[in-house]
Each structure stands twice: as C-alpha cells, then as structure tokens.
Short mmCIF file of C-alpha atoms and ligand atoms in Angstrom, two decimals:
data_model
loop_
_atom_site.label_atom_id
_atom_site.label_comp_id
_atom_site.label_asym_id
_atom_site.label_seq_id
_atom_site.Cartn_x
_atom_site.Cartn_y
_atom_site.Cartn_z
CA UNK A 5 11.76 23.96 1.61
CA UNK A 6 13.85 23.69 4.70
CA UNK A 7 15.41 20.57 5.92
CA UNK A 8 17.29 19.32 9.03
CA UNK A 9 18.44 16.13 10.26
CA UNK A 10 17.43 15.43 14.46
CA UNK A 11 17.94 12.05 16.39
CA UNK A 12 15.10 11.14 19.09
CA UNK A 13 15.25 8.75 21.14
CA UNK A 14 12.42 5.99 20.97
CA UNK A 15 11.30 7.13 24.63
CA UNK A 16 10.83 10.50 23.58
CA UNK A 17 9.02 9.10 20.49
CA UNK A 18 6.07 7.11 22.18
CA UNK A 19 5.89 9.60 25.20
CA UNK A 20 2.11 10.40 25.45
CA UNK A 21 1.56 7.66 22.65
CA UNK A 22 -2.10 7.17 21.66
CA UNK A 23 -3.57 4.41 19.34
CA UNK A 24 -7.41 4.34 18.30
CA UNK A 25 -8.17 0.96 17.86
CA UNK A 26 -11.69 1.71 16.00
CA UNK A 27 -9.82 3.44 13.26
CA UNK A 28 -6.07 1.45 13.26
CA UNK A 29 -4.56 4.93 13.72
CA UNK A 30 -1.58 5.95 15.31
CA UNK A 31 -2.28 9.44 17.13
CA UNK A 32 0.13 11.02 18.70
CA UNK A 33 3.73 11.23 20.07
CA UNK A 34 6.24 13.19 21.45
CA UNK A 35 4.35 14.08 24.23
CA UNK A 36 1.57 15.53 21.94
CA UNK A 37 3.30 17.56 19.69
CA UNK A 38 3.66 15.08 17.27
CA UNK A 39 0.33 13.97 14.76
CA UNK A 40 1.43 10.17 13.88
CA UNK A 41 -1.21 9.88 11.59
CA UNK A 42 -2.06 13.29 9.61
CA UNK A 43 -5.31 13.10 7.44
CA UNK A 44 -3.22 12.13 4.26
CA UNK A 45 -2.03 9.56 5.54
CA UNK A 46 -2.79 5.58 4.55
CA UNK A 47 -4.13 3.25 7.53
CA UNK A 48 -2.11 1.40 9.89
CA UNK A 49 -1.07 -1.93 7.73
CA UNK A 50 2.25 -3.28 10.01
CA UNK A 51 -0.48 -4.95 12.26
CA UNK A 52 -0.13 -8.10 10.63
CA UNK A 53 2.32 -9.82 13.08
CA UNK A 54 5.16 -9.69 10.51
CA UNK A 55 6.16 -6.27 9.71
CA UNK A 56 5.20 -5.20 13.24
CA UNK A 57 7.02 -7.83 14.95
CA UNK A 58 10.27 -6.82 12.54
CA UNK A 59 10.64 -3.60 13.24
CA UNK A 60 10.83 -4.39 17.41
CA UNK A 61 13.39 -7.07 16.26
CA UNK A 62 15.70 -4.86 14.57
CA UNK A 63 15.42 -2.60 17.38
CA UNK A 64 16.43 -5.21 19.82
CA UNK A 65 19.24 -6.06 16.98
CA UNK A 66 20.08 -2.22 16.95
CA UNK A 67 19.58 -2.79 12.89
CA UNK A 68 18.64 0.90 11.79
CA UNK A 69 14.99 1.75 10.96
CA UNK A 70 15.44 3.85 8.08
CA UNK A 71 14.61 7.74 7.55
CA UNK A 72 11.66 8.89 9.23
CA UNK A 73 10.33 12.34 7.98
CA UNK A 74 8.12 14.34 9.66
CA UNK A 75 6.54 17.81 8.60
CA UNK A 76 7.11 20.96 10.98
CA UNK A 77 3.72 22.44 10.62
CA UNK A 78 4.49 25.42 13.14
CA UNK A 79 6.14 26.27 16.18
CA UNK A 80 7.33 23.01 17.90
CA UNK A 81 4.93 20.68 16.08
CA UNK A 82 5.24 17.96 13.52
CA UNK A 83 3.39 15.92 11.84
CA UNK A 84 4.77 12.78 10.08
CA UNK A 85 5.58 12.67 6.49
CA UNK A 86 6.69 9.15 6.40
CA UNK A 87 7.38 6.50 8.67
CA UNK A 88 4.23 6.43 10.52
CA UNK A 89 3.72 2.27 10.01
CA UNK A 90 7.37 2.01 11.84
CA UNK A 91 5.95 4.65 14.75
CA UNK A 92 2.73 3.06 15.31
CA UNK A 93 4.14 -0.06 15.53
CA UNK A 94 6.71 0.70 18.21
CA UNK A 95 4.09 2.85 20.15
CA UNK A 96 1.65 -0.44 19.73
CA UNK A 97 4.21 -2.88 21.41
CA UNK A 98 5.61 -0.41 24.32
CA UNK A 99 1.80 -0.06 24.98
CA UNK A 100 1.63 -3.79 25.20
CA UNK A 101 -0.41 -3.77 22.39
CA UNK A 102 0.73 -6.91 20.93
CA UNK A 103 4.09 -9.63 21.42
CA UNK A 104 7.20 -10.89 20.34
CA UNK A 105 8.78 -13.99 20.67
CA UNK A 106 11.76 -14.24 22.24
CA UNK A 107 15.19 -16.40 21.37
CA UNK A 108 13.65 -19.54 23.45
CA UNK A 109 10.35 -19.03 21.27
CA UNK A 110 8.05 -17.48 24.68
CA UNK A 111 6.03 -14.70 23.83
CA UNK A 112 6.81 -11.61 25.48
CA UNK A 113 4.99 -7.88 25.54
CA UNK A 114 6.99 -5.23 26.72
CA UNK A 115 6.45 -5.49 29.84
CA UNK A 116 7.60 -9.31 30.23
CA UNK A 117 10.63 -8.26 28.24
CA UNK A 118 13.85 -7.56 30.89
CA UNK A 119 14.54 -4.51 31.91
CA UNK A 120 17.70 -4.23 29.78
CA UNK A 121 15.79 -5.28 26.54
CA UNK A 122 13.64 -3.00 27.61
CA UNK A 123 16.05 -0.38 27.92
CA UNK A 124 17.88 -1.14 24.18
CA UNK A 125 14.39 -0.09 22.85
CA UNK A 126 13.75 3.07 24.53
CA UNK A 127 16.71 4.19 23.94
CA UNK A 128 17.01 3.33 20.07
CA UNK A 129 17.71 5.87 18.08
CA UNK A 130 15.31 7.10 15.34
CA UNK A 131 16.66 9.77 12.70
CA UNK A 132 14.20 12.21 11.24
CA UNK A 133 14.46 14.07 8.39
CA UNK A 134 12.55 17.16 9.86
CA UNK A 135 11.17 19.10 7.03
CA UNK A 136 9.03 22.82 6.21
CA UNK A 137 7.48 24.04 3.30
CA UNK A 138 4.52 25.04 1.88
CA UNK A 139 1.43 22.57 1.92
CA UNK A 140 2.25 21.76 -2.13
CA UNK A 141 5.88 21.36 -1.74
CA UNK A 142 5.42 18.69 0.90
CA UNK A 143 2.84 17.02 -1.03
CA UNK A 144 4.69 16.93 -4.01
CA UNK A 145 7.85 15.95 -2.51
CA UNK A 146 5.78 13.34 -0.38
CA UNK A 147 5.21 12.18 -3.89
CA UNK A 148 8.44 11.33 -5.18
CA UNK A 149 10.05 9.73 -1.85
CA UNK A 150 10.83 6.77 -2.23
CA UNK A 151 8.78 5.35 0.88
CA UNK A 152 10.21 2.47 2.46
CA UNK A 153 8.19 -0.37 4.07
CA UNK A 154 5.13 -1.03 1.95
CA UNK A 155 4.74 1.48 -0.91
CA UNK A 156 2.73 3.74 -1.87
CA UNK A 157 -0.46 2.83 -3.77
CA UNK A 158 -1.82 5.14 -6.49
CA UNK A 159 -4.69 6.16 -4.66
CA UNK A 160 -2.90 6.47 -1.14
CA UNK A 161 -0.69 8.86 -3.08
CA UNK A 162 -3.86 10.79 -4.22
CA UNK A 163 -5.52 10.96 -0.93
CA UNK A 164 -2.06 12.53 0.16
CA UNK A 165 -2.13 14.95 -2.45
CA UNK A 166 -5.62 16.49 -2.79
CA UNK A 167 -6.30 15.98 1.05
CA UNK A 168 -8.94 17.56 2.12
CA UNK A 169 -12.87 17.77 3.13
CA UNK A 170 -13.76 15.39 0.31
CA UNK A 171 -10.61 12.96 1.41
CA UNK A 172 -11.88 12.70 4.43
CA UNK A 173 -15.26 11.87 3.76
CA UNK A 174 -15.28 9.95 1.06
CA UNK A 175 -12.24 7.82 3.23
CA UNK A 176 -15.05 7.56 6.15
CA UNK A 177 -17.66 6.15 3.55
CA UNK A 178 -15.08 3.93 1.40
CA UNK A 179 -12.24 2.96 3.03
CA UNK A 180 -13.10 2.10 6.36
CA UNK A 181 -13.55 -1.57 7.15
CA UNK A 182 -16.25 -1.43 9.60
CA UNK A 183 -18.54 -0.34 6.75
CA UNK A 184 -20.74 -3.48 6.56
CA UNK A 185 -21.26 -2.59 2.74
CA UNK A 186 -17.74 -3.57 2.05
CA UNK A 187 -18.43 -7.32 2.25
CA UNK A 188 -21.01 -6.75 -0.28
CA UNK A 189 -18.79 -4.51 -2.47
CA UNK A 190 -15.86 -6.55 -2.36
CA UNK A 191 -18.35 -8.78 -4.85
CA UNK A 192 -17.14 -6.52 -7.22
CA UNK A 193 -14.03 -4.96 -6.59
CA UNK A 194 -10.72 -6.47 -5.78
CA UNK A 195 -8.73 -4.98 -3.08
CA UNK A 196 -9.30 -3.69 0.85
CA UNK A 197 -10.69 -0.35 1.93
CA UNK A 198 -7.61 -0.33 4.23
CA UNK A 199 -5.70 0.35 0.63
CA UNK A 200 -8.25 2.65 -0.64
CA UNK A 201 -9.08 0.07 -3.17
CA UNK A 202 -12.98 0.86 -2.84
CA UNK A 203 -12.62 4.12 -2.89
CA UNK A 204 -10.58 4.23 -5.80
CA UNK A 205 -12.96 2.16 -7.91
CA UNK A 206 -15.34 4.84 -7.08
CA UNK A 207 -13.74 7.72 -8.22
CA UNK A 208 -12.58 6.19 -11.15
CA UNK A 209 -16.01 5.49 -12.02
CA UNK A 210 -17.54 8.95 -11.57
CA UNK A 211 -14.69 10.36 -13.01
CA UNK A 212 -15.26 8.47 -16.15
CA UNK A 213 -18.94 8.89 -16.08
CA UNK A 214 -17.69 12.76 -16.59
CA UNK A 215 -14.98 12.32 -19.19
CA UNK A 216 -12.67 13.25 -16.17
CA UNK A 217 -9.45 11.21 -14.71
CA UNK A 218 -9.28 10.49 -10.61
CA UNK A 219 -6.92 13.69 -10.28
CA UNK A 220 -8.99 15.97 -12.44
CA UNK A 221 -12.10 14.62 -10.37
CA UNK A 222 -10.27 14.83 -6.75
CA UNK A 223 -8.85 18.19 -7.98
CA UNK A 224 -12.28 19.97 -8.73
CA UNK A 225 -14.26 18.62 -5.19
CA UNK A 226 -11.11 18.86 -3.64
CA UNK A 227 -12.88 21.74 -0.71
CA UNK A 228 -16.55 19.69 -1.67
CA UNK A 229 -17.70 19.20 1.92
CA UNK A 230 -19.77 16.44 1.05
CA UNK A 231 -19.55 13.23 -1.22
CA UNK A 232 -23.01 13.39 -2.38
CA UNK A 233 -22.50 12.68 -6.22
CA UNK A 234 -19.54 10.21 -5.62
CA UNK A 235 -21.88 8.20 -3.12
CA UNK A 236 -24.69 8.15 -5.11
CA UNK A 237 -23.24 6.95 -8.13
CA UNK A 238 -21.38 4.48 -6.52
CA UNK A 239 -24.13 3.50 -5.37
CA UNK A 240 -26.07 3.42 -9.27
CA UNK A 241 -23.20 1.03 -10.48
CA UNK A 242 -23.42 -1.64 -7.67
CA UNK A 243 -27.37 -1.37 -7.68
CA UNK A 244 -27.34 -1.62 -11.13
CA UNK A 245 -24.95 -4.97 -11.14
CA UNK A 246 -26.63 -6.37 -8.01
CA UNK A 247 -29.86 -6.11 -10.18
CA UNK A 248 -28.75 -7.30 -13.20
CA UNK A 249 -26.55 -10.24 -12.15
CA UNK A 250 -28.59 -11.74 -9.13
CA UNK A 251 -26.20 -14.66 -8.54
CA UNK A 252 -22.87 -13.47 -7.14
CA UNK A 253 -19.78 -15.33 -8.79
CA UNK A 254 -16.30 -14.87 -8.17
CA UNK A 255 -15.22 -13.71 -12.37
CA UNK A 256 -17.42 -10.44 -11.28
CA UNK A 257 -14.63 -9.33 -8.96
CA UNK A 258 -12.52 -6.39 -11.03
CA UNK A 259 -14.27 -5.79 -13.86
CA UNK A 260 -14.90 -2.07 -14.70
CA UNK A 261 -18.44 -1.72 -13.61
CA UNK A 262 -18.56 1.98 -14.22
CA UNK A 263 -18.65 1.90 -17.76
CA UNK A 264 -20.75 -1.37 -18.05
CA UNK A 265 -23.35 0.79 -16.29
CA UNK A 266 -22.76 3.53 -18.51
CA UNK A 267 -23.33 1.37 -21.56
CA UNK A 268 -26.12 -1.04 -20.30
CA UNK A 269 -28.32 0.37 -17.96
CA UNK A 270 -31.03 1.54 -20.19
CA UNK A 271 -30.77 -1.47 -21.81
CA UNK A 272 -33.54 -3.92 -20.25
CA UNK A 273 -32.64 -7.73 -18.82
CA UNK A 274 -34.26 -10.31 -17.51
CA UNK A 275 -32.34 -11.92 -14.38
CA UNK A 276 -33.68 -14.48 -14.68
CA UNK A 277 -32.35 -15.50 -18.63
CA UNK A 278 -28.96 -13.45 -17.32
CA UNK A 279 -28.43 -16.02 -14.68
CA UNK A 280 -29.21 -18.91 -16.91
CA UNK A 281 -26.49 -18.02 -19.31
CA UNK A 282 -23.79 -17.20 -17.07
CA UNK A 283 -24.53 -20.77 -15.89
CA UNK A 284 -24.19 -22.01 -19.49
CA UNK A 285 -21.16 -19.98 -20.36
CA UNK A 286 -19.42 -20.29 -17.07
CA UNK A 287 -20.26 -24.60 -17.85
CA UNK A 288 -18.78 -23.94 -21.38
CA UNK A 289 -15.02 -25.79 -21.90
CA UNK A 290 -14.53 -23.59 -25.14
CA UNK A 291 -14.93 -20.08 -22.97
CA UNK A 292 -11.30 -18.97 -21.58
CA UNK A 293 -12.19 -15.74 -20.20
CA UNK A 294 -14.62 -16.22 -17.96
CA UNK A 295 -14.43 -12.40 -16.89
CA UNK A 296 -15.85 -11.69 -20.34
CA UNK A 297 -19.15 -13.93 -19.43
CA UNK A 298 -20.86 -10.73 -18.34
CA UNK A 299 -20.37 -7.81 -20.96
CA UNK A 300 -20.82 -10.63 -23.61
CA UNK A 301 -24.28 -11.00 -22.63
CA UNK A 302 -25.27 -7.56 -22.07
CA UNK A 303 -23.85 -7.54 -25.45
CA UNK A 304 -26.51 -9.56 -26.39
CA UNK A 305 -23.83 -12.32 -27.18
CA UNK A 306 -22.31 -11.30 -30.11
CA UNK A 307 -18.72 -10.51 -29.49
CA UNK A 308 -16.95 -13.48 -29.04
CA UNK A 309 -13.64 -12.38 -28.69
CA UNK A 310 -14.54 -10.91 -25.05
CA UNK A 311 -14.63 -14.94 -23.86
CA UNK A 312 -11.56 -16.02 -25.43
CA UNK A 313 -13.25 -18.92 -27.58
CA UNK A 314 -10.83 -21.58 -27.24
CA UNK A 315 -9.46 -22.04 -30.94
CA UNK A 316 -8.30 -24.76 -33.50
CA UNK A 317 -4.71 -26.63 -32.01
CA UNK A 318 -2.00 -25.87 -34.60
CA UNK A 319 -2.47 -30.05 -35.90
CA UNK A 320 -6.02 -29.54 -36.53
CA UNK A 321 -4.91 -26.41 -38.62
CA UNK A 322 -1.95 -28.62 -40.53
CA UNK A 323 -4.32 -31.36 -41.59
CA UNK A 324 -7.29 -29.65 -42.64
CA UNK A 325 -4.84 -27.02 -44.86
CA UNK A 326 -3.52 -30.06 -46.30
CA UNK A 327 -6.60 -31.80 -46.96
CA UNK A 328 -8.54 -28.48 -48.50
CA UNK A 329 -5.40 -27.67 -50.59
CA UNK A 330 -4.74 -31.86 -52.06
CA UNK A 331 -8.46 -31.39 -53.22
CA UNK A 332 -8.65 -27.87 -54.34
CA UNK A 333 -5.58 -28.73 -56.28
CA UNK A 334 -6.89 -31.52 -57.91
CA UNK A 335 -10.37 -29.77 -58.95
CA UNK A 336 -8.24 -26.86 -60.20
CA UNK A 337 -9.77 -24.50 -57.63
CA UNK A 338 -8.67 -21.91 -54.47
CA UNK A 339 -8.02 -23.72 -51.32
CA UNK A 340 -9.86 -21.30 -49.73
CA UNK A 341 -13.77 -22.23 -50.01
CA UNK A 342 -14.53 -18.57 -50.38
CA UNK A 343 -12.46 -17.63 -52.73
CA UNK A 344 -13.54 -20.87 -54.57
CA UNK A 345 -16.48 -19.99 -55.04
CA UNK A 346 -16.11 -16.55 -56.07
CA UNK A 347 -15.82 -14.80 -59.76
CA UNK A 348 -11.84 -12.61 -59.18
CA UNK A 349 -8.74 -13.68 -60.29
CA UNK A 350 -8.55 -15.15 -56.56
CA UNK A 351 -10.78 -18.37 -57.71
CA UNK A 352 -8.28 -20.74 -58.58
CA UNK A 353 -5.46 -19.20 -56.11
CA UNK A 354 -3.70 -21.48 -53.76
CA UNK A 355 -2.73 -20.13 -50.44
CA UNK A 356 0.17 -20.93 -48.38
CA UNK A 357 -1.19 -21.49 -45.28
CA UNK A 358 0.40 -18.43 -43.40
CA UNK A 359 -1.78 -16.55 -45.11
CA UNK A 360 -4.81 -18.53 -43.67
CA UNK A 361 -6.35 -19.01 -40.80
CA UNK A 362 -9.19 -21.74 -39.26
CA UNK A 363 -12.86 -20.98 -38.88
CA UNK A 364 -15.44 -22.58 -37.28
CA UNK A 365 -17.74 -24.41 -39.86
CA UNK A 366 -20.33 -24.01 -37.45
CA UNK A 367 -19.91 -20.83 -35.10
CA UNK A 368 -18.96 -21.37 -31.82
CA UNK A 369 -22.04 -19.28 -30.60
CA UNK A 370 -24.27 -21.43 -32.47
CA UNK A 371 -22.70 -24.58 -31.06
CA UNK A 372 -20.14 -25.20 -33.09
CA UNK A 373 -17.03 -27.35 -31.19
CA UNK A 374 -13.22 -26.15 -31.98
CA UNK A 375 -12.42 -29.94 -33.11
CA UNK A 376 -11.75 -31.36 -36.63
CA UNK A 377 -14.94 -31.99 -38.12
CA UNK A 378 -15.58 -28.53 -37.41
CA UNK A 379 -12.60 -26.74 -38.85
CA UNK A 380 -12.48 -24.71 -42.33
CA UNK A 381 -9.48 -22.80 -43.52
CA UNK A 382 -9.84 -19.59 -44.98
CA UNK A 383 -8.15 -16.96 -46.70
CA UNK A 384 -7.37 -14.24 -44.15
CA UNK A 385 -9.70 -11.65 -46.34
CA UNK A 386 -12.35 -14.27 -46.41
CA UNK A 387 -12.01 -15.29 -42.43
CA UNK A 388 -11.93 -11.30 -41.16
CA UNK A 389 -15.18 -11.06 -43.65
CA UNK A 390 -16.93 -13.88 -42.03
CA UNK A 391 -16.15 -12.08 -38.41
CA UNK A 392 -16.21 -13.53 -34.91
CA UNK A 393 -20.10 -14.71 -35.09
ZN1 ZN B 413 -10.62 -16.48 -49.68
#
C-alpha cells in the first residue's frame, strides 16, 4: 500500500461541498473529486451541536484536527477513509448549515462571522494521510486505525468491511431513520439505526438461525443483490414477539429475540394468560431480573434462576442454621432435614454451615416468600437435589 502525507487547505476542502439532508450524508468535496461519504462509511453523527460546534472552535483556535485519511481510488480522486464526521461538519457550517456562538454568547453562521474569522477557517490547514491499495488492504487497515472522534462500532466496522450490494440494502431497510418501522422495532432492540444497531440485531439473528456468525453471514451474501431472507426473518422474530407479548414493556428492549423465536415459536400461547403474568411477575418484589419475565414464561415457568429470585439475607441464614443445628443436636440427628431423614452414614452428620445453603420451605414459584418462616437449610447435595422449583 502506498502512502503520502498532503496539506489542503479548508477552502479547497468544502469547494463544491454537497450535503443530503434526507440521508445526513456528506457528498462531496474538493471540487468533486472527493466522495465524503463512500458506501462503507457510518452516518453523519457530529450533528448534535457538540461535536460539530467543536471542531469549528478549534479551527477558530487553530487547535489541529487530527489525521484525515482519504483513499486514492484512481487518477485524481479520493474517497475518505476517515475523518468524514470532521469534513461534513466543516462543509455543514461554511454552508450555513448550522451556528456557533461566539465569545459574547451571539450565535453566528458563517456568514455573520467577520471576515477575518472567516478567513482563519478557510484557510486552516487539514493534513491527509492520502493512501492506495487494493480494496482488502484498505479495508483491513481501515480496521485497525485507531479512528478518532467517535469510534468505531462493531457493526460500522462490518459494513466497512464486506461493503457491498447487500450493505447497501440491507443499510436502506435497517439503518435508516426515516423507516417508520424503527419506532416499532426499537420495542425490542436497544440502539439507533444511525449506529447500525437494527441492522446488527438482524444479522445476528439470521446468522444464528444458520449456525453462522455476522461475518460468516455478511461474507457469503456479501454480492446478494437483495436482502430477501434477512428481511423476512427479521421480520418472523418481531411478528412473532409482537404476537406473543401484546403489551409492549420497556424489560423487552435487548433481549435476544432471535433465538427465543427459534426455541418458542411452535410452541402455542395464549396472549391473553402471557400478558396476565408478565403483570404478576413484573408486580412481584422477589423477581430481580425483570428481563428474565419473558423466556421464564415461555418456559412455562420453571426456571427460576432466569428472574433472579430474590434470596434469604445472610441473618435469616445465621439464625435458622443455628436453630436447625441446637435441635438436631439435641435429637442426635443431621442438621440438614434431608439428610435426617435418610438411611447413609450422613443421618446423624452435622454440617458447618459453609457447606449449606437456604431453601425455600415453600417454593418461590408456588408462593413461597424469601423471609424467616420460610427458610430451611440444607446440605448443599440435598439443596442442588431439590433444584430451583
Ligand atoms: Zn443433606
């Protein structure tokens, strides 16, 4: 891969510079020969009135913006690498596409700013790291830079590196945020389709469906011209979900709905019990994890341990060892009511009580409370016998 360092000034930068509102892209620059925003590339995320606003200020400051890298892709045109958030976001402001505020607090666009202020910006100096290679040396070296600004997600990293047909589809169905569906998705995944959150929930989940990871699915439909499968799957999980769960609630968000569907959906439900007892569970002081409300009762309730059961406080554990063990003493017995009971040389054993632990009398799924009247102590063979019912 060749390399060479170049200055530009910030004039000849923004000359001819375009910015598509609809999408939040950056277009071009350098009087047309340079692509700001290349199909790999993540969304424009400076716009927030921070990051935007601080890179004009250190400009004005003449603080230095960092490396900028941009890709020669053939004769006399580039396309950039990295650094596209800083570009857009000086081509946005000497567009007058949004303010600062000046030292006495008054918001100015560029073209309130004095000339001379005016002037320190377009003449700035940016330094690019001009660089050509093949298309997989680029990627892979795109990879491993350490990108300044905001980093790199996982799945910004993947659209850079199997970019393609399928990228660019499946980006138009999943990661743009004028897709109404988003609201509606964002029920269930966390994250923005501006960070490729949706879209990497997607993949992840037709990977899995497939035994495959996100690169091994990416990889193979890399030159797919169409997201059919991906879509339509997607589209299984939240359908399924949506179905199941009718009432919405805010524990749902994150969870890995891909392989609930995979385990549940032939299972059948009634909505109408399934939204009774999330209401009972989500009501419940002794669940913790309300995130594991839901696969517990596709479960069918059984496995406790997915809700955290709130368990016995370390005093309630001291006193009832103490009281089990005075009496078992006395009657000559185990201090363990299972091993009490039983016929092995175990019967008349006392345990320390590290080697115990506290179970519910009556079982928390049946109604049981983690207080004192309803606390046992058992053997650790006896307890991991009895389960988590
Ligand atoms: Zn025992």
């Amino acid at each position: 891969m060749e390399t060479r360092l170049q200055k530009y000034t910030v004039a000849e930068i923004v000359a001819g510079f375009v910015f598509n509102e609809f999408e939040g892209k950056g277009l071009y620059g350098l009087s047309g020969k340079l692509t700001i925003q290349p199909e790999y590339q993540r969304h424009y995320i400076y716009g927030d009135g921070k990051k935007d606003v601080a890179v004009i200020d250190s400009l004005l400051k003449g603080y230095p913006l960092g490396l900028i890298y941009f890709n020669d892709t053939s004769d006399d045109r580039f396309e950039v690498l990295d650094g596209q958030q800083r570009i857009t976001s000086i081509g946005r402001f000497t567009t007058g596409k949004f303010a600062i505020r000046d030292e006495h607090g008054t918001e100015q666009s560029f073209f309130s700013l004095p000339d001379d202020k005016q002037k320190i910006i377009m003449d700035s100096e940016l330094l690019i790291y001009h660089c050509r290679g093949e298309e997989s040396q680029i990627k892979e070296w795109f990879k491993t830079i350490n990108i300044a600004g905001v980093p790199l997600n996982d799945q910004e990293l993947r659209n850079a590196i199997f970019s393609g047909k399928f990228v660019t589809r499946a980006k138009a169905e999943f990661s743009n945020s004028s897709n109404a569906n988003t609201q509606k998705w964002s029920a269930y995944i966390k994250g923005s389709a501006k960070r490729q959150e949706f879209l990497e929930a997607a993949l992840s989940w037709v990977a899995a469906s497939k035994g495959q990871t996100i690169d091994g699915y990416m990889a193979k439909h890399r030159h797919d011209d169409n997201i059919t499968e991906l879509k339509n799957y997607f589209d299984s999980v939240i359908g399924w979900a949506s179905g199941v769960f009718s009432d919405v609630k805010r524990e749902m968000q994150g969870l890995d709905w891909g392989r609930l569907y995979e385990e549940y959906h032939k299972t059948p439900y009634s909505p109408t019990e399934i939204s009774a007892a999330v209401q009972r569970l989500r009501e419940d002081p002794y669940v913790k994890d309300g995130k594991g409300i839901f696969e517990y009762i596709l479960g069918e309730e059984v496995d406790c341990k997915l809700l955290n059961v709130r368990v016995f406080d370390e005093a309630t554990k001291r006193t009832t060892y103490a009281k089990q063990t005075a009496e078992a003493k006395e009657k000559g017995i185990s201090n363990c009511l299972l091993c009490a009971i039983g016929h092995d040389a175990n019967k008349s054993k006392i345990w320390d009580q590290k080697d115990m632990d506290a179970d519910h009398v009556t079982a928390w799924s049946k109604g049981g409370s983690s207080d004192i009247a309803n606390c046992q102590m058992l053997c650790k063979t006896h307890n991991r016998a009895k389960g988590n019912r």
